Amino acid sequence: MSREKVYNFSAGPSMMPESVLQKAGAEIMDYKGSGMSVMEMSHRSSIFADIFSETKAKLRRALKVPDSHEILFLQGGATLQFAAIPMNLMGKPGCADYAVTGNFSTLAAKEAAKYGRVNIACDSSDKGHSYIPKELSLSEDASYFYYCANNTIYGTEWKHIPDVGDRTLVCDMSSNIISKPVDVAKYGLIYAGAQKNMAPAGLTVIIIDKALAGRELPICPSVMSYATLIEKDSMLNTPPCWCIYMLVLMLDWLESIGGVEEMEKLKSYRAKLLYDQLDESRLFIPHAQPDSRSDMNVTFRTGSDELDARFIKGASERGLLNLKGHRLTGGMRASLYNAMPVEGVEALIDYMKEFEVRHNV
Amino acid sequence: MSREKVYNFSAGPSMMPESVLQKAGAEIMDYKGSGMSVMEMSHRSSIFADIFSETKAKLRRALKVPDSHEILFLQGGATLQFAAIPMNLMGKPGCADYAVTGNFSTLAAKEAAKYGRVNIACDSSDKGHSYIPKELSLSEDASYFYYCANNTIYGTEWKHIPDVGDRTLVCDMSSNIISKPVDVAKYGLIYAGAQKNMAPAGLTVIIIDKALAGRELPICPSVMSYATLIEKDSMLNTPPCWCIYMLVLMLDWLESIGGVEEMEKLKSYRAKLLYDQLDESRLFIPHAQPDSRSDMNVTFRTGSDELDARFIKGASERGLLNLKGHRLTGGMRASLYNAMPVEGVEALIDYMKEFEVRHNV
């Protein structure tokens, strides 16, 4: 199978490697001679159990997840975790520190306030969330410190693991997981919606220090209880089987190109190409401050809404899709997740140069 | 593409029509010339918005859902709804009536008790959940009456809509939705995990009377608030896009064979074939009482665990898969969801006859 050549800069769901889609397509009617599609398999069958455990093992290997931590494959996205995290980890009467550096951390802090006291440890809204604050104001009695590693909408990324002493670190890595190595042992809980770097929408990956389980509030729904989910190995109820299968294909592909170590080089190279172009440009203005720039989501604008719209429309006409910024920010956003080829970034840069010339700057 | 011929009697996830899988396979790399897989599409893009609204419209048409009711496409399965329903509908201090006729209604009642008072309106556990009770003991102050229309594990099915006066009816239709017409207007809320009759695992369909929204407890997570989900048209966060797309293919297939009206005839015919065989058999014993038999899940046993195991193993060897009963019940279970061809039931009956002869009964 072949297809029209497009580069999809969507902030998620997003591009997948052609080889992964080809493999999924080849197996969609008949997985390994079973006579069944993965979509038709009982989640309790041995054939699916093999897919499930292989996916877990490969993710564990890719991120060097220590034995202290369990991997869960769940549903509900980040928005479900916004509630599950405080209900499981805050205690009663509880408190937690939240770093507010974008839209998703704002929403997470707001949701957590339903279940306890939220201390805002930092807040970058004073400058349109264009930077990652260097100072944190931590509270004495917080059960955990929460931050979002990459701010998809504003295009900023934490370049360091925040120093919060012996507090439990909780991190939303939805938009930069498996783009680089991560020292998992430093985290109490990492979670990520799969639909950016990992798999189709509908899967949420949790990596949790098992020592944190079992502290949930009595009102915590069973489907959100980490203790229950660990005990049931993610199968309290039917998991999103197809998405898990797609994840193992993605992990095979990641391994084939050298794992997260190679991906880190690739994503840095890809982002640098685009940021260099932005820094040279007399038309396009990057949004994020240089030391806080995300390698996953590059945000920029011309300063004219009309010109932005013309740029986005022209891009779309040549197969450079979904460059429109989030409705909260306007402007442009190029999401460069794992599956974006360097050629996609080069095609975008060529178009940006042409567009500058055409608009006489 | 062709494949090994098997009949998959799994209780869910379960069989899908070959034509549906073929269509999904043909489009997996490139949906309608877009250059993208449905798995890669932004859920906010116009191309996916068309798939989303088409799916909703077709489900509305298939079940004749009145304008008073909204359709939601969510994640989290029945287990999430076990908590969402009381948190949204019970009120505070609240009460609800639960009919306990199987495993899922037992779990639903247990979860609801976290959020208010649960009155058990009936309980069929005295006879191994082999029947649907005729009498209900309703409480005065219940905000709603909850039941599970089809008990997947025990193989029983409500043949009537329970008479609960002007109380709000809430129904788990996970294992018999779109197998027959349903008078949606009589229900406050219908929900169904998609992985039996509708789509791959990872999608939960809710059909809710909009007048019921907006009564959630303050501790209700945003991702469970029906009011919020209705307001956001299921897009509070990224929905399970691929499953929604698979649902529209399933609905196209359903429409092509005559809709739920024809499906009702087909599923009754299919189930009758098997129940007639069970009633004639001198070896196999059906579990459910005749007036409570499910057309979706047919449960039976030989009376000997050893013989049951031999039957299941032999079935599997000839491509009659997943006939093993649930671990709570043992014995056999043949799930006959929408996509099960009559030939599958005939092949099972042929094997049952052979097995009887071979075991000298």
XYZ file of C-alpha atoms in Angstrom:
722
model
C 0.000 0.000 0.000
C 1.175 3.505 -0.742
C -0.435 6.855 -0.120
C -0.425 10.544 -0.829
C 2.655 12.167 0.735
C 1.655 14.480 3.547
C 3.396 15.681 6.685
C 1.026 15.862 9.601
C 2.125 18.404 12.235
C -0.877 17.702 14.461
C -0.378 18.102 18.216
C -2.041 14.728 18.724
C -3.264 12.320 17.571
C -0.336 12.487 15.214
C 1.828 10.833 12.570
C 2.800 7.192 12.786
C 5.603 5.573 10.792
C 4.402 4.130 7.487
C 6.068 0.800 8.285
C 4.011 0.527 11.473
C 0.756 1.211 9.648
C 1.743 -1.241 6.936
C 2.365 -3.984 9.472
C -0.940 -3.265 11.226
C -2.719 -3.349 7.889
C -1.102 -6.634 6.874
C -2.233 -8.278 10.128
C -5.629 -6.617 10.543
C -7.664 -9.597 9.268
C -5.511 -12.386 10.616
C -2.978 -11.939 13.373
C -0.217 -14.528 12.983
C -2.470 -17.165 11.451
C -4.962 -17.077 14.338
C -7.869 -16.382 11.989
C -8.648 -13.327 14.125
C -7.978 -9.628 14.116
C -6.399 -8.277 17.302
C -9.640 -6.261 17.548
C -11.619 -9.506 17.908
C -9.489 -11.194 20.552
C -10.608 -11.841 24.083
C -8.375 -9.803 26.376
C -8.127 -12.927 28.572
C -6.933 -15.185 25.727
C -3.360 -16.447 25.715
C -2.732 -14.931 22.290
C -3.619 -11.461 23.535
C -1.846 -12.054 26.859
C 1.339 -12.504 24.835
C 0.831 -9.186 23.045
C 0.125 -7.490 26.367
C 3.183 -8.817 28.188
C 5.435 -8.199 25.187
C 4.289 -4.563 25.035
C 4.968 -4.099 28.718
C 8.384 -5.740 28.512
C 9.419 -3.640 25.512
C 8.326 -0.382 27.132
C 10.160 -1.396 30.309
C 13.291 -2.026 28.262
C 12.959 1.147 26.177
C 12.723 3.383 29.256
C 14.795 1.195 31.606
C 11.891 1.086 34.056
C 13.178 -0.327 37.376
C 11.481 -3.283 39.106
C 10.184 -0.919 41.803
C 7.791 0.523 39.210
C 4.764 -1.042 37.552
C 3.519 -0.214 34.051
C -0.243 0.149 33.541
C -2.178 0.369 30.271
C -5.406 2.235 30.959
C -8.116 4.364 29.404
C -9.361 7.890 30.063
C -6.438 10.091 29.051
C -4.698 12.785 31.047
C -8.041 14.228 32.118
C -8.837 11.071 34.061
C -5.402 11.190 35.694
C -6.046 14.798 36.760
C -8.553 13.308 39.231
C -6.955 9.907 39.839
C -3.640 11.372 41.004
C -5.005 13.466 43.893
C -7.559 10.789 44.820
C -4.744 8.238 45.126
C -1.801 10.259 46.359
C -2.984 13.342 48.213
C -4.202 11.708 51.422
C -6.844 13.300 53.637
C -6.713 16.147 54.529
C -4.133 16.436 51.801
C -1.994 18.922 50.005
C 0.042 18.879 46.807
C 2.377 21.247 44.960
C 1.576 22.028 41.324
C 3.804 23.735 38.784
C 1.536 25.635 36.403
C 3.329 26.051 33.088
C 0.555 25.632 30.557
C -2.988 24.550 29.892
C -2.839 20.940 31.043
C -1.081 21.724 34.332
C -3.660 24.483 34.951
C -6.466 21.975 34.451
C -4.689 19.369 36.598
C -4.294 21.834 39.482
C -7.936 22.880 39.217
C -9.139 19.276 39.321
C -6.860 18.409 42.256
C -8.401 21.240 44.275
C -11.611 19.162 44.447
C -9.799 16.663 46.669
C -7.438 18.701 48.828
C -5.299 21.821 49.085
C -3.297 22.805 46.029
C -0.200 24.942 46.389
C 0.882 26.607 43.133
C 4.653 26.088 43.225
C 5.218 28.271 40.164
C 3.130 29.876 37.456
C 4.328 31.043 34.057
C 1.043 32.645 32.987
C 2.534 36.119 33.609
C 4.394 35.769 30.293
C 1.901 33.743 28.307
C 3.454 30.463 29.462
C 6.480 31.175 27.281
C 8.997 29.870 29.815
C 9.690 27.278 32.497
C 10.169 29.056 35.855
C 13.480 28.464 37.631
C 12.229 29.047 41.183
C 9.763 26.809 42.978
C 7.814 27.728 46.089
C 7.220 24.377 47.760
C 4.896 23.779 50.688
C 5.893 21.920 53.841
C 3.158 19.315 53.835
C 2.690 18.417 50.168
C 2.310 14.712 49.422
C 3.651 15.195 45.932
C 4.941 17.699 43.387
C 3.186 17.717 40.010
C 4.423 19.092 36.704
C 3.869 18.692 32.987
C 7.152 17.891 31.225
C 6.190 19.386 27.882
C 3.548 22.029 27.297
C 1.976 21.078 24.001
C 0.016 24.277 23.476
C 2.705 26.827 24.366
C 5.714 24.895 23.089
C 7.818 24.836 26.245
C 9.617 21.890 27.834
C 11.325 21.226 31.154
C 15.003 20.599 30.395
C 15.725 19.362 33.906
C 14.038 17.265 36.555
C 12.777 19.744 39.154
C 14.607 19.530 42.491
C 11.923 18.930 45.101
C 13.969 17.156 47.774
C 12.402 13.905 48.917
C 8.911 14.809 47.742
C 7.184 12.386 45.379
C 7.555 13.542 41.785
C 4.502 13.176 39.546
C 4.852 14.031 35.883
C 2.595 14.292 32.847
C 4.826 13.187 29.956
C 2.005 12.904 27.419
C 3.770 14.903 24.751
C 7.422 13.914 25.144
C 7.503 10.345 26.448
C 9.874 7.983 24.619
C 11.456 10.951 22.828
C 14.522 10.668 25.105
C 15.869 8.632 28.031
C 14.328 9.391 31.420
C 15.528 8.478 34.908
C 12.325 6.708 35.912
C 13.567 5.869 39.426
C 13.383 9.578 40.327
C 9.629 9.613 39.750
C 6.785 8.365 41.886
C 4.432 8.450 38.935
C 4.782 9.194 35.244
C 1.783 9.149 32.954
C 1.152 9.800 29.285
C -1.749 9.793 26.911
C -0.495 7.624 24.058
C -1.808 9.623 21.114
C 1.232 11.816 20.546
C 4.341 9.660 20.596
C 3.134 6.148 21.269
C -0.119 4.819 19.840
C -3.594 5.812 18.667
C -5.855 7.793 21.020
C -7.527 5.675 23.689
C -4.560 4.405 25.689
C -2.991 5.983 28.772
C 0.307 4.647 30.050
C 1.126 4.899 33.768
C 4.518 4.118 35.289
C 4.118 4.050 39.052
C 6.307 3.278 42.046
C 4.397 0.366 43.574
C 5.142 1.737 47.069
C 2.679 4.586 46.360
C -0.317 2.316 45.833
C -3.012 1.740 48.444
C -3.492 5.263 49.787
C -6.624 6.226 47.855
C -9.538 8.157 49.336
C -12.690 6.099 50.080
C -14.497 7.964 47.293
C -11.925 6.922 44.680
C -13.661 4.937 41.897
C -12.298 1.391 41.505
C -11.365 2.178 37.915
C -9.014 4.860 39.263
C -7.476 2.948 42.153
C -3.796 2.347 41.404
C -3.681 -0.441 44.017
C -6.515 -2.297 42.281
C -5.121 -1.682 38.809
C -1.664 -2.937 39.819
C -3.212 -6.002 41.466
C -5.236 -6.748 38.308
C -2.302 -6.028 35.974
C -4.380 -3.356 34.132
C -7.216 -5.836 33.567
C -9.778 -4.740 36.133
C -11.853 -4.388 33.002
C -11.240 -4.774 29.267
C -8.184 -2.751 28.252
C -7.899 -0.887 24.913
C -6.421 -3.953 23.175
C -5.904 -2.511 19.705
C -4.031 0.533 21.045
C -1.786 -1.747 23.109
C -1.034 -3.760 19.997
C -0.241 -0.573 18.066
C 2.101 0.461 20.891
C 4.131 -2.728 20.560
C 4.497 -2.072 16.826
C 5.661 1.467 17.638
C 8.151 0.142 20.203
C 9.520 -2.332 17.636
C 10.007 0.560 15.261
C 11.652 2.671 17.988
C 14.019 -0.185 18.789
C 14.848 -0.616 15.097
C 16.081 2.968 14.858
C 18.157 2.742 18.041
C 15.756 3.347 20.921
C 15.241 6.512 22.957
C 18.971 7.298 22.860
C 18.899 7.682 19.068
C 15.481 9.311 19.192
C 16.897 12.004 21.474
C 19.540 12.890 18.866
C 16.988 12.854 16.081
C 14.396 14.988 17.844
C 17.060 17.529 18.921
C 18.358 17.750 15.358
C 14.864 18.110 13.920
C 13.842 20.845 16.375
C 17.133 22.732 15.963
C 16.600 22.941 12.207
C 13.286 24.662 12.755
C 14.356 26.918 15.638
C 17.419 28.044 13.652
C 15.109 28.992 10.812
C 12.855 30.898 13.202
C 15.817 32.742 14.731
C 17.034 33.765 11.279
C 13.615 34.752 10.023
C 12.540 38.350 9.674
C 8.900 37.329 9.514
C 8.288 34.507 11.973
C 8.466 35.078 15.726
C 9.036 32.083 18.027
C 6.850 32.043 21.141
C 8.917 30.138 23.719
C 11.974 31.639 25.381
C 15.186 30.028 24.079
C 16.060 28.125 27.265
C 12.536 26.677 27.543
C 11.911 25.643 23.957
C 10.167 22.342 23.364
C 11.640 19.884 20.888
C 8.170 18.401 20.399
C 5.976 21.433 19.725
C 7.412 24.496 18.023
C 5.175 27.562 18.362
C 5.513 30.713 16.288
C 3.558 33.488 14.573
C 3.987 36.324 12.107
C 2.353 38.965 14.280
C -0.523 39.265 11.803
C -3.531 36.967 12.219
C -4.336 37.404 8.549
C -0.831 36.389 7.478
C -0.875 33.444 9.906
C -4.094 32.221 8.313
C -2.621 32.591 4.827
C 0.499 30.671 5.887
C -1.532 27.811 7.363
C -3.790 27.581 4.324
C -0.859 27.542 1.891
C 0.929 24.918 3.972
C -2.110 22.685 3.918
C -2.314 22.974 0.132
C 1.149 21.468 -0.163
C 0.505 18.662 2.300
C 1.939 20.312 5.415
C -1.071 19.663 7.626
C -2.403 20.858 10.973
C -0.019 23.755 11.535
C -2.701 25.927 13.108
C -1.913 26.831 16.715
C -4.252 25.959 19.575
C -7.341 28.121 19.921
C -5.959 29.517 23.213
C -2.870 30.956 21.524
C -3.494 31.402 17.811
C -0.462 31.496 15.528
C 1.250 28.354 14.305
C 2.406 25.164 15.952
C 4.520 22.460 14.353
C 4.441 19.269 16.392
C 7.524 17.170 15.756
C 6.776 13.879 17.457
C 8.824 10.720 17.079
C 7.391 9.703 13.713
C 7.982 13.055 11.978
C 10.692 12.551 9.354
C 13.453 15.133 8.984
C 12.137 15.604 5.429
C 8.892 16.913 6.925
C 10.750 19.643 8.814
C 12.820 20.453 5.736
C 9.676 20.765 3.637
C 8.209 23.120 6.242
C 11.385 25.242 6.263
C 11.407 25.451 2.465
C 7.846 26.671 2.538
C 8.610 29.203 5.294
C 11.458 30.633 3.207
C 9.278 30.887 0.125
C 6.507 32.483 2.145
C 8.918 35.108 3.522
C 10.143 36.020 0.054
C 6.614 36.153 -1.332
C 5.605 38.540 1.425
C 8.577 40.833 0.817
C 10.362 40.595 4.095
C -7.131 -10.658 2.142
C -8.439 -14.003 3.352
C -7.881 -15.890 6.544
C -8.188 -19.153 8.389
C -11.864 -19.906 9.065
C -12.595 -19.762 12.773
C -15.713 -18.981 14.783
C -14.918 -16.925 17.823
C -17.464 -17.389 20.632
C -15.648 -14.972 22.941
C -17.787 -13.001 25.395
C -15.959 -9.848 24.365
C -13.972 -8.540 22.643
C -15.582 -10.613 19.957
C -16.064 -11.351 16.257
C -16.404 -8.603 13.700
C -17.751 -9.082 10.166
C -15.014 -9.843 7.648
C -16.276 -7.091 5.354
C -15.801 -4.541 8.156
C -12.240 -5.666 8.829
C -11.517 -5.656 5.104
C -12.723 -2.085 4.763
C -10.673 -0.982 7.785
C -7.632 -2.726 6.348
C -8.074 -1.113 2.938
C -8.226 2.365 4.509
C -5.696 1.932 7.301
C -2.849 3.752 5.508
C -4.869 6.350 3.690
C -8.410 7.316 4.636
C -10.239 8.591 1.558
C -7.134 10.014 -0.090
C -6.218 12.151 2.928
C -2.731 10.642 3.104
C -3.476 9.784 6.736
C -4.680 6.836 8.750
C -7.684 7.522 10.971
C -5.253 6.688 13.801
C -3.137 9.724 12.862
C -5.886 12.305 12.591
C -6.322 15.190 14.959
C -9.632 14.715 16.755
C -10.277 18.427 16.107
C -9.732 18.167 12.337
C -12.673 18.533 9.986
C -11.993 15.136 8.449
C -12.330 13.404 11.803
C -15.235 15.637 12.825
C -17.106 14.199 9.829
C -16.432 10.620 10.962
C -17.526 11.522 14.482
C -20.800 13.163 13.512
C -21.585 10.449 10.962
C -21.117 7.770 13.636
C -23.402 9.608 16.015
C -26.046 10.176 13.357
C -26.009 6.530 12.284
C -26.293 5.245 15.838
C -29.123 7.706 16.463
C -30.895 6.391 13.379
C -30.232 2.718 14.152
C -31.733 2.977 17.646
C -34.217 5.775 16.883
C -32.701 7.872 19.683
C -35.040 10.809 20.383
C -33.806 14.418 20.410
C -34.220 14.525 24.189
C -31.232 12.188 24.472
C -27.555 12.832 23.735
C -25.073 10.221 22.529
C -21.589 10.247 24.068
C -18.489 8.348 22.928
C -16.246 7.882 25.950
C -13.528 5.734 27.460
C -13.287 3.658 30.633
C -15.797 0.861 30.059
C -18.664 -0.231 32.286
C -16.404 -0.107 35.334
C -16.039 3.646 34.973
C -19.805 4.012 34.608
C -20.307 2.031 37.839
C -18.910 5.132 39.594
C -20.029 7.831 37.160
C -23.703 6.905 37.379
C -24.112 7.341 41.159
C -21.813 10.383 41.200
C -24.006 12.052 38.572
C -27.481 10.805 39.353
C -27.767 9.809 42.991
C -27.807 13.262 44.571
C -26.725 13.861 48.153
C -27.750 12.249 50.464
C -28.824 9.879 47.742
C -30.344 6.513 47.215
C -30.750 4.219 44.237
C -32.399 0.864 43.482
C -30.243 -1.866 41.963
C -31.395 -5.123 40.414
C -28.672 -7.689 41.059
C -28.874 -10.373 38.382
C -25.246 -11.170 37.687
C -21.644 -10.188 38.138
C -21.675 -6.739 36.566
C -24.784 -5.581 38.419
C -23.237 -6.872 41.664
C -20.115 -4.808 41.002
C -22.195 -1.782 39.977
C -24.199 -1.911 43.221
C -21.042 -2.274 45.293
C -19.421 0.725 43.629
C -22.585 2.847 43.991
C -22.562 2.209 47.753
C -19.456 4.429 47.953
C -21.604 7.423 47.033
C -24.977 6.834 48.676
C -27.491 4.272 49.875
C -28.112 1.279 47.635
C -31.356 -0.646 47.845
C -31.181 -4.115 46.314
C -34.473 -4.283 44.407
C -33.995 -7.949 43.523
C -31.240 -10.534 43.699
C -31.016 -13.749 41.698
C -27.924 -15.098 43.438
C -30.081 -17.620 45.363
C -30.234 -19.721 42.186
C -26.819 -19.000 40.714
C -28.162 -16.033 38.743
C -30.002 -18.440 36.443
C -33.116 -16.273 36.181
C -34.460 -12.725 35.992
C -36.649 -12.059 39.087
C -40.250 -11.040 38.423
C -40.769 -9.075 41.632
C -38.997 -5.824 42.464
C -38.780 -4.261 45.890
C -38.436 -0.576 45.136
C -37.558 2.096 47.673
C -39.492 5.323 48.124
C -36.636 7.750 47.693
C -34.482 6.221 44.963
C -33.187 8.661 42.328
C -32.943 5.883 39.772
C -33.387 2.174 39.124
C -30.378 0.335 37.720
C -30.257 -2.992 35.901
C -28.081 -4.921 33.493
C -30.101 -5.943 30.414
C -28.031 -9.012 29.612
C -25.882 -10.963 32.030
C -22.894 -12.039 29.981
C -21.473 -14.491 32.507
C -24.664 -16.318 33.497
C -26.455 -16.121 30.153
C -29.678 -14.452 31.239
C -31.464 -11.512 29.636
C -34.320 -9.208 30.628
C -37.140 -9.815 28.138
C -39.095 -6.791 29.330
C -38.412 -3.263 30.466
C -38.834 -3.328 34.254
C -41.857 -1.389 35.498
C -40.538 1.155 37.977
C -43.194 3.848 37.697
C -41.767 7.289 37.100
C -38.310 6.450 38.420
C -35.360 7.093 36.129
C -34.309 3.900 34.359
C -30.583 3.283 34.018
C -29.437 0.283 32.015
C -26.162 -1.441 31.209
C -26.696 -2.774 27.671
C -23.044 -3.685 27.083
C -23.787 -7.170 25.822
C -27.012 -6.744 23.877
C -27.060 -3.225 22.473
C -27.955 -2.959 18.776
C -29.090 -6.593 18.758
C -32.731 -5.471 18.715
C -34.862 -2.310 18.767
C -35.100 -0.509 22.092
C -37.520 2.173 23.266
C -34.830 4.672 24.204
C -37.311 7.301 25.416
C -38.173 5.081 28.389
C -34.602 5.304 29.689
C -32.811 8.056 31.535
C -29.464 6.515 30.707
C -28.283 3.584 28.617
C -24.628 2.675 28.411
C -22.579 -0.015 26.739
C -18.969 -1.006 26.465
C -18.485 -1.352 22.710
C -16.379 -4.506 22.618
C -19.195 -7.025 22.283
C -21.596 -5.839 19.606
C -20.229 -2.538 18.390
C -16.500 -1.894 18.068
C -13.084 -2.827 19.436
C -12.432 -2.484 23.168
C -11.773 1.062 24.326
C -15.052 2.790 23.524
C -18.044 3.265 25.821
C -21.305 4.536 24.375
C -23.696 6.536 26.576
C -27.221 7.532 25.596
C -28.499 10.010 28.162
C -31.589 12.104 28.664
C -30.104 15.594 28.674
C -32.501 16.609 31.456
C -30.506 14.397 33.848
C -27.244 16.294 33.403
C -25.913 18.804 35.901
C -26.658 17.035 39.189
C -23.201 15.592 39.899
C -21.601 15.537 43.330
C -18.797 18.083 43.908
C -16.287 15.220 44.063
C -17.249 13.953 40.598
C -14.161 14.020 38.326
C -14.608 16.256 35.263
C -14.005 13.258 33.009
C -17.117 11.649 34.533
C -19.426 14.680 34.550
C -22.235 14.062 32.075
C -23.019 17.795 31.981
C -19.444 18.601 30.941
C -19.279 15.731 28.460
C -22.550 16.754 26.821
C -21.393 20.378 26.652
C -18.097 19.297 25.036
C -19.789 16.804 22.671
C -17.595 13.955 24.064
C -14.436 15.973 23.378
C -13.489 17.161 26.850
C -10.336 15.278 25.942
C -9.195 13.137 23.021
C -11.791 10.453 22.292
C -10.885 6.902 21.168
C -10.927 7.912 17.492
C -10.112 4.546 15.913
C -12.863 2.767 17.860
C -15.368 5.425 16.805
C -14.341 4.891 13.188
C -14.735 1.116 13.591
C -18.202 1.719 15.039
C -19.321 3.596 11.950
C -18.139 0.712 9.769
C -20.100 -1.677 12.007
C -23.198 0.528 11.753
C -22.886 0.596 7.956
C -22.769 -3.190 7.998
C -25.751 -3.355 10.361
C -27.727 -1.051 8.076
C -26.785 -3.174 5.053
C -28.366 -6.256 6.596
C -31.548 -4.438 7.613
C -30.789 -2.697 10.905
C -31.734 -3.766 14.421
C -35.129 -5.025 13.214
C -33.481 -7.681 11.033
C -30.782 -8.297 13.632
C -33.473 -9.143 16.165
C -34.828 -11.875 13.885
C -31.346 -13.176 13.165
C -30.190 -13.280 16.774
C -33.428 -14.978 17.887
C -33.074 -17.582 15.152
C -29.406 -18.192 15.984
C -30.032 -18.566 19.713
C -33.073 -20.797 19.187
C -31.002 -23.216 17.117
C -28.619 -23.648 20.001
C -31.210 -23.741 22.805
C -33.245 -26.335 20.869
C -30.129 -28.460 20.636
C -29.500 -28.052 24.367
C -33.090 -28.971 25.205
C -32.847 -32.126 23.060
C -29.438 -33.099 24.356
C -28.943 -35.923 26.851
C -25.476 -34.610 27.703
C -25.519 -30.828 27.808
C -27.410 -28.948 30.519
C -28.413 -25.322 29.899
C -27.819 -22.994 32.854
C -30.437 -20.264 32.450
C -34.129 -20.880 33.121
C -36.151 -20.975 29.853
C -37.965 -17.660 30.366
C -34.725 -15.829 31.164
C -32.426 -17.162 28.476
C -30.081 -14.738 26.786
C -29.896 -14.654 23.003
C -26.380 -13.274 23.281
C -24.637 -15.642 25.684
C -25.684 -19.274 25.865
C -24.357 -21.036 28.983
C -24.306 -24.797 29.456
C -22.315 -27.664 30.939
C -22.095 -31.442 30.915
C -22.021 -31.840 34.670
C -18.455 -33.147 34.525
C -15.595 -30.661 34.672
C -13.360 -33.158 32.923
C -15.827 -33.607 30.051
C -16.336 -29.836 29.811
C -12.599 -29.380 29.416
C -12.446 -32.080 26.743
C -15.344 -30.459 24.872
C -13.695 -27.030 24.933
C -10.334 -28.384 23.816
C -11.861 -30.349 20.925
C -13.898 -27.336 19.857
C -10.823 -25.177 19.766
C -9.040 -27.744 17.579
C -11.718 -27.321 14.930
C -11.746 -23.524 15.055
C -14.657 -23.088 17.488
C -12.847 -20.716 19.820
C -13.318 -19.329 23.324
C -16.170 -21.577 24.453
C -14.848 -21.798 27.996
C -17.256 -20.362 30.559
C -16.290 -17.524 32.882
C -14.063 -18.457 35.814
C -16.945 -17.693 38.213
C -19.196 -20.348 36.667
C -17.101 -22.898 34.810
C -18.815 -24.910 32.069
C -19.260 -23.549 28.567
C -20.474 -20.273 27.139
C -21.185 -19.547 23.490
C -21.461 -15.828 22.861
C -23.551 -15.115 19.782
C -23.085 -11.419 19.165
C -24.206 -9.591 16.045
C -21.292 -10.687 13.856
C -21.636 -14.426 14.587
C -22.787 -16.121 11.371
C -25.505 -18.782 11.533
C -22.866 -21.141 10.112
C -20.870 -20.682 13.310
C -23.803 -21.874 15.428
C -24.431 -24.754 13.013
C -20.792 -25.799 13.233
C -21.024 -25.730 17.024
C -24.203 -27.840 16.976
C -22.605 -30.373 14.615
C -19.702 -30.681 16.994
C -22.006 -31.023 20.020
C -23.866 -33.874 18.297
C -20.644 -35.639 17.424
C -19.340 -35.152 20.947
C -22.501 -36.669 22.421
C -22.253 -39.738 20.207
C -18.557 -40.150 20.941
C -19.267 -40.055 24.660
C -22.012 -42.679 24.390
C -24.974 -40.698 25.538
